Amino acid sequence: MSNTTIVLFTALSIGSALSSSAVALLSDRLPRLINYAILPLLSLAGMAGVIAGLGALQTGIDLQFTLPFGLPWLPWHIHIDALAGLFLTLIGLLTTAASLYARGYLQEYLSGSDSLIPLGVFSGLFVTGMLLVVIADDAFLFMIAWELMSLSSYFLVTWQHENSANRRAGFIYLLMAHVGALAILLGYGVLAGFGGGFEFALMRDAELSPLWASVAFGLAFFGFGMKAGLVPIHVWLPEAHPVAPSHISALMSGVMLKVAVYGFIRVVFDLLGNPQCSWGVVVLLVGGISALYGVLAALMQHDLKRLLAYHSVENIGIIFIGLGLSLLFAGTHHPLLAALGLVAALFHTLNHAVFKGLLFLGAGAILHSSHQRDMESMGGLLRRMPWTGFFFLIGCISIAALPPFNGFVSEWLTFQTALQAWMLDNGILRSLVPITAAMLALTGALAAACFVKVYGVVFLGQARSRPARRAREVSLSMRISQGGLAALCLLLGIFPTSIVNLLNQIPTELLGQGLTHYAEHSWLWLTPVEAEAASYAAPLLLVGMLLLWAGMAWWLRRGEMRQVRRSDPWDCGFATPNARMQYTASAFAQPIRHVYGLLFDIKEDVKTLPDGSRRHHLQVDDRFWNLLYLPITRIVLSSARRVSQLQTGQIRHYLGWMLATLVVLLWLIM
Amino acid sequence: MDARDTGGAVMADYVNPVGWLVAAAQGLLYVIAAPLFAAWVKRIKARLQNRRGAALMQPWLDLRKLMQKETIVAHTASPVFRAAPYIVFGGTLLAAMVVPLLVVKLPTTAIADVIVLVGFLALARFFLALAGMDVGTAFGGMGASREMLISAMAEPALLMVVFTVAMTAHSTNLSSVIELNLQTGLVLRPSFMFAILGLILVAIAETGRIPIDNPATHLELTMVHEAMILEYSGRHLALMEWAAQLKLMLYAVLLVNVFFPWGMAQSLSPMALLISFVALCVKLGILGGLLAIVETVFTKMRLFRVPLYLNLAFLFATLGLLSHVILETGP
């Protein structure tokens, strides 16, 4: 694919996203435009993005040019390279799936009271913002695109603003997004100060002293980490993601967090360069804690979308474990291992986008057909929504990192990177890295527990409420988009060598070293370091599995494969079980809550109501609210109160303050 | 044979049809031997308790009988319930085929390394737990919830053991690890001592033996594994039971072959295979006896003491890793 084609498709992608947004202005007058123009344009934007991104990844182009927009002395700089290509692909994939899905999902809102204009307009702008962030090549365009993304997603979160919880979530999101953006801006400020300009090319050549480099790193880590949802600056995420419409939740969790990962990689690996070993340690630890805390918090939830949002914290943690390992190895001059860590992180980025998108779309399908978000009122949905149930199961297996699906491959690569820790000279690092790997192992096992809970409570068993009993399978477009993502989960898991081959462009470009032995024998075997050390042949495993099943089926054919007798459940011969005797989501997580309870604020009590019946009440809160955020809020409020003492209401005082300010400013610039 | 001495020795064999045949035969041996090993443990245990115990062939007869019986499925069960026995059995068997039984350097060990093995066991467990929740009974949910708690705490300990061994051998490929141990002979590595202790504790927990779970219990509130398969009958039950026996065998073989690989065949000659077979029988026999003693001496512990037990396993594994890092590799 030639460079011009790639640029044309990128332009087409951004153009269609923008025009979708423009057409959406008319959507209240002509609701049919939603199905016939707005969503198709968004799909087009997505597909063009995928084509452009894949082209960039495959050819490994490095294309820079300027556009005559922006400030007079600073035209927009555009840069399309392999890294941008990966994220263009990601954004494109999920946008396509989400816009196809929205066709069915938005039907019930067509006649509702909520205006569709903001939804359509800001969806288009949101996608435009994300696309622009990844191709920006100067800090100015980057920040404009970043703000476009943040602000438009704020309006999407607060789309159904009649609900006070949504407004609260939106406010927290807006606030934290801006604190994060401020940190990013300051980080760019440091870089621009040394580089002498806002273009990324100048920043790349800047010579920073180690201290200033660390300052820039810290600011970037804080800013992008806040957007990505690292612990402890994750609290906006479980508030904001669940309240957005489900296809937007899929986009936010699947892609917007990844754009933050992109920003981090761009600034730290590309612009700063020469990573220090200590950065790696910090990123590794924060990533490990995020992964573990995210999955534990997810286990405590019984709101399906909130649970999925906490799993985003977990998976972002896993991605940052990979990035941390990469920085650590790069800082200790092991470029090959640094490349391996980066590939593992990028692979997980891709995988998480796909399966988290799939799971959010599935949660949306349940919400759509049963109007329930609380898992305690679901149950038995597999029989009523077989397709959604099947795709959701694939998503669950993938996110629980079970072979042969995609989540497993990237976690396997991360483990393999961590296992190369014996190459490190420093004994502390050598023991720290495997302990982080153990945290990752615990995270994976807990994620499996969590998704047994999710799938068992939501799709298996018996319906726990009337809406769940009346749920119906969702429309074709919603099923197709879920099915596509589910198929991708399997494909990415079965053909990891081809994906690593594509991703390998990125470490080559950023670290000057790619993986060399990843397919030492053939495309069947993935061998991260060398064949002797570790190998994983996913296609052969799948074949083996299928052969085994075929063998079992052949062997058991006498047993009347299809015929089994149906009867009531046995349950040790007690009374016939009813829906209320099943384990609930809270009951399932009770042992884990018991073991890890100290990490959370748990309020549990049983009340006896006047009529003699009893109610069990359980509330699990993030401890970080009390430990970190409420003190900050109190400080801000009390200092605001101090400052407000200036506000005397007398004009003399105000004039006096103005004069003083003027004098100070004059003194400063003298 | 030159390829054996160069880098990619393990994989160079993947075109060799004999290797694949032996690998398949080894898988079959796992399937056949697993009920026998379970019966052996049961028999020793019975002797220790002054009972005569069932014949060694009893599990086989049980499986045959279950296969022939009618299979009953609850009205409330979904397709997951019917697919689960096949996935659980298949996943466990695939995991077992990764562990070298008689001979190293088989092509199956190059397909998947030990982390993939842990992954396949996790896949089997995932579906086992889902099957427990599927019918919608209280016991099934209880079993699933407890199983996931136990496994969530056992898996990191298991992986720490794996890391200790893998960092020593610089490989997660079980074949390479065993070959290294065969070459170096019996070196008293402190890291391996801790790793063995950790792995034993994990193996007991993961295979549902006393003191974590009681495979012989039918007291509803004390069971974990039995609670999950309560609703199964006929061939489904047979597959589930068989998978559990296979898992026990897998852990036993992992323990004896990784840490005490004496006698394992390094080539495919009949003599070497025979020696390896005899050695394996002796090793498994001793291990089975030890397991029976443990099961006789200890009692089952409360569920909420299990995390303490597994923390101990994790501690051992971590100590193993740290002693490897501190004592065995200098800067």
mmCIF file of N, CA, C and O in Angstrom, chain A residues 604-635:
data_model
loop_
_atom_site.group_PDB
_atom_site.id
_atom_site.type_symbol
_atom_site.label_atom_id
_atom_site.label_comp_id
_atom_site.label_asym_id
_atom_site.label_seq_id
_atom_site.Cartn_x
_atom_site.Cartn_y
_atom_site.Cartn_z
ATOM 1 N N GLU A 604 -21.906 -3.987 55.611
ATOM 2 C CA GLU A 604 -22.834 -5.088 55.403
ATOM 3 C C GLU A 604 -23.723 -5.192 56.627
ATOM 4 O O GLU A 604 -23.241 -5.199 57.763
ATOM 5 N N ASP A 605 -25.031 -5.236 56.422
ATOM 6 C CA ASP A 605 -25.898 -5.497 57.572
ATOM 7 C C ASP A 605 -27.180 -6.171 57.119
ATOM 8 O O ASP A 605 -27.537 -6.154 55.950
ATOM 9 N N VAL A 606 -27.839 -6.773 58.064
ATOM 10 C CA VAL A 606 -29.125 -7.407 57.804
ATOM 11 C C VAL A 606 -30.157 -6.687 58.649
ATOM 12 O O VAL A 606 -30.009 -6.579 59.863
ATOM 13 N N LYS A 607 -31.167 -6.141 57.980
ATOM 14 C CA LYS A 607 -32.200 -5.394 58.702
ATOM 15 C C LYS A 607 -33.468 -6.232 58.775
ATOM 16 O O LYS A 607 -33.823 -6.918 57.817
ATOM 17 N N THR A 608 -34.138 -6.182 59.889
ATOM 18 C CA THR A 608 -35.442 -6.822 59.982
ATOM 19 C C THR A 608 -36.496 -5.745 59.776
ATOM 20 O O THR A 608 -36.545 -4.767 60.524
ATOM 21 N N LEU A 609 -37.298 -5.925 58.750
ATOM 22 C CA LEU A 609 -38.325 -4.933 58.447
ATOM 23 C C LEU A 609 -39.513 -5.152 59.387
ATOM 24 O O LEU A 609 -39.643 -6.210 60.004
ATOM 25 N N PRO A 610 -40.387 -4.122 59.494
ATOM 26 C CA PRO A 610 -41.546 -4.250 60.393
ATOM 27 C C PRO A 610 -42.393 -5.494 60.109
ATOM 28 O O PRO A 610 -42.950 -6.090 61.037
ATOM 29 N N ASP A 611 -42.494 -5.881 58.855
ATOM 30 C CA ASP A 611 -43.347 -7.039 58.566
ATOM 31 C C ASP A 611 -42.620 -8.370 58.821
ATOM 32 O O ASP A 611 -43.132 -9.428 58.469
ATOM 33 N N GLY A 612 -41.474 -8.309 59.432
ATOM 34 C CA GLY A 612 -40.805 -9.553 59.812
ATOM 35 C C GLY A 612 -39.829 -10.060 58.768
ATOM 36 O O GLY A 612 -38.985 -10.896 59.069
ATOM 37 N N SER A 613 -39.909 -9.558 57.527
ATOM 38 C CA SER A 613 -38.969 -10.028 56.510
ATOM 39 C C SER A 613 -37.611 -9.353 56.716
ATOM 40 O O SER A 613 -37.509 -8.340 57.401
ATOM 41 N N ARG A 614 -36.602 -9.933 56.103
ATOM 42 C CA ARG A 614 -35.270 -9.397 56.341
ATOM 43 C C ARG A 614 -34.638 -8.936 55.044
ATOM 44 O O ARG A 614 -34.896 -9.490 53.985
ATOM 45 N N ARG A 615 -33.848 -7.901 55.163
ATOM 46 C CA ARG A 615 -33.156 -7.376 53.991
ATOM 47 C C ARG A 615 -31.661 -7.368 54.256
ATOM 48 O O ARG A 615 -31.218 -6.856 55.278
ATOM 49 N N HIS A 616 -30.927 -7.929 53.308
ATOM 50 C CA HIS A 616 -29.478 -7.901 53.422
ATOM 51 C C HIS A 616 -28.967 -6.741 52.596
ATOM 52 O O HIS A 616 -29.384 -6.538 51.454
ATOM 53 N N HIS A 617 -28.106 -5.942 53.209
ATOM 54 C CA HIS A 617 -27.602 -4.783 52.493
ATOM 55 C C HIS A 617 -26.082 -4.835 52.474
ATOM 56 O O HIS A 617 -25.458 -5.052 53.500
ATOM 57 N N LEU A 618 -25.533 -4.665 51.287
ATOM 58 C CA LEU A 618 -24.075 -4.732 51.162
ATOM 59 C C LEU A 618 -23.600 -3.580 50.307
ATOM 60 O O LEU A 618 -24.114 -3.340 49.217
ATOM 61 N N GLN A 619 -22.642 -2.852 50.842
ATOM 62 C CA GLN A 619 -22.082 -1.758 50.039
ATOM 63 C C GLN A 619 -20.573 -1.819 50.117
ATOM 64 O O GLN A 619 -20.005 -1.857 51.209
ATOM 65 N N VAL A 620 -19.953 -1.885 48.964
ATOM 66 C CA VAL A 620 -18.495 -1.946 48.924
ATOM 67 C C VAL A 620 -17.980 -0.689 48.246
ATOM 68 O O VAL A 620 -18.348 -0.403 47.117
ATOM 69 N N ASP A 621 -17.173 0.075 48.963
ATOM 70 C CA ASP A 621 -16.658 1.318 48.388
ATOM 71 C C ASP A 621 -15.152 1.244 48.227
ATOM 72 O O ASP A 621 -14.463 0.512 48.940
ATOM 73 N N ASP A 622 -14.704 2.068 47.293
ATOM 74 C CA ASP A 622 -13.289 2.229 47.068
ATOM 75 C C ASP A 622 -12.682 2.926 48.284
ATOM 76 O O ASP A 622 -13.135 3.986 48.676
ATOM 77 N N ARG A 623 -11.655 2.341 48.878
ATOM 78 C CA ARG A 623 -11.034 3.008 50.009
ATOM 79 C C ARG A 623 -10.341 4.304 49.614
ATOM 80 O O ARG A 623 -10.134 5.185 50.432
ATOM 81 N N PHE A 624 -9.969 4.394 48.338
ATOM 82 C CA PHE A 624 -9.233 5.581 47.913
ATOM 83 C C PHE A 624 -10.051 6.850 48.064
ATOM 84 O O PHE A 624 -9.508 7.921 48.200
ATOM 85 N N TRP A 625 -11.382 6.726 48.041
ATOM 86 C CA TRP A 625 -12.190 7.926 48.229
ATOM 87 C C TRP A 625 -11.883 8.554 49.568
ATOM 88 O O TRP A 625 -11.642 9.740 49.686
ATOM 89 N N ASN A 626 -11.888 7.707 50.618
ATOM 90 C CA ASN A 626 -11.655 8.235 51.949
ATOM 91 C C ASN A 626 -10.202 8.592 52.184
ATOM 92 O O ASN A 626 -9.893 9.543 52.868
ATOM 93 N N LEU A 627 -9.322 7.785 51.611
ATOM 94 C CA LEU A 627 -7.910 7.967 51.917
ATOM 95 C C LEU A 627 -7.291 9.115 51.152
ATOM 96 O O LEU A 627 -6.413 9.796 51.648
ATOM 97 N N LEU A 628 -7.720 9.290 49.921
ATOM 98 C CA LEU A 628 -7.015 10.226 49.053
ATOM 99 C C LEU A 628 -7.876 11.406 48.637
ATOM 100 O O LEU A 628 -7.472 12.559 48.759
ATOM 101 N N TYR A 629 -9.087 11.095 48.171
ATOM 102 C CA TYR A 629 -9.837 12.150 47.489
ATOM 103 C C TYR A 629 -10.539 13.077 48.456
ATOM 104 O O TYR A 629 -10.530 14.296 48.280
ATOM 105 N N LEU A 630 -11.158 12.514 49.518
ATOM 106 C CA LEU A 630 -11.874 13.394 50.442
ATOM 107 C C LEU A 630 -10.932 14.377 51.141
ATOM 108 O O LEU A 630 -11.273 15.553 51.231
ATOM 109 N N PRO A 631 -9.726 13.930 51.591
ATOM 110 C CA PRO A 631 -8.801 14.930 52.146
ATOM 111 C C PRO A 631 -8.459 16.033 51.147
ATOM 112 O O PRO A 631 -8.450 17.213 51.508
ATOM 113 N N ILE A 632 -8.229 15.650 49.887
ATOM 114 C CA ILE A 632 -7.908 16.675 48.878
ATOM 115 C C ILE A 632 -9.077 17.629 48.724
ATOM 116 O O ILE A 632 -8.911 18.854 48.697
ATOM 117 N N THR A 633 -10.288 17.069 48.660
ATOM 118 C CA THR A 633 -11.466 17.917 48.523
ATOM 119 C C THR A 633 -11.556 18.884 49.694
ATOM 120 O O THR A 633 -11.840 20.079 49.515
ATOM 121 N N ARG A 634 -11.302 18.361 50.894
ATOM 122 C CA ARG A 634 -11.386 19.225 52.072
ATOM 123 C C ARG A 634 -10.366 20.349 52.000
ATOM 124 O O ARG A 634 -10.674 21.509 52.274
ATOM 125 N N ILE A 635 -9.150 20.001 51.561
ATOM 126 C CA ILE A 635 -8.110 21.048 51.472
ATOM 127 C C ILE A 635 -8.516 22.100 50.461
ATOM 128 O O ILE A 635 -8.435 23.307 50.716
#
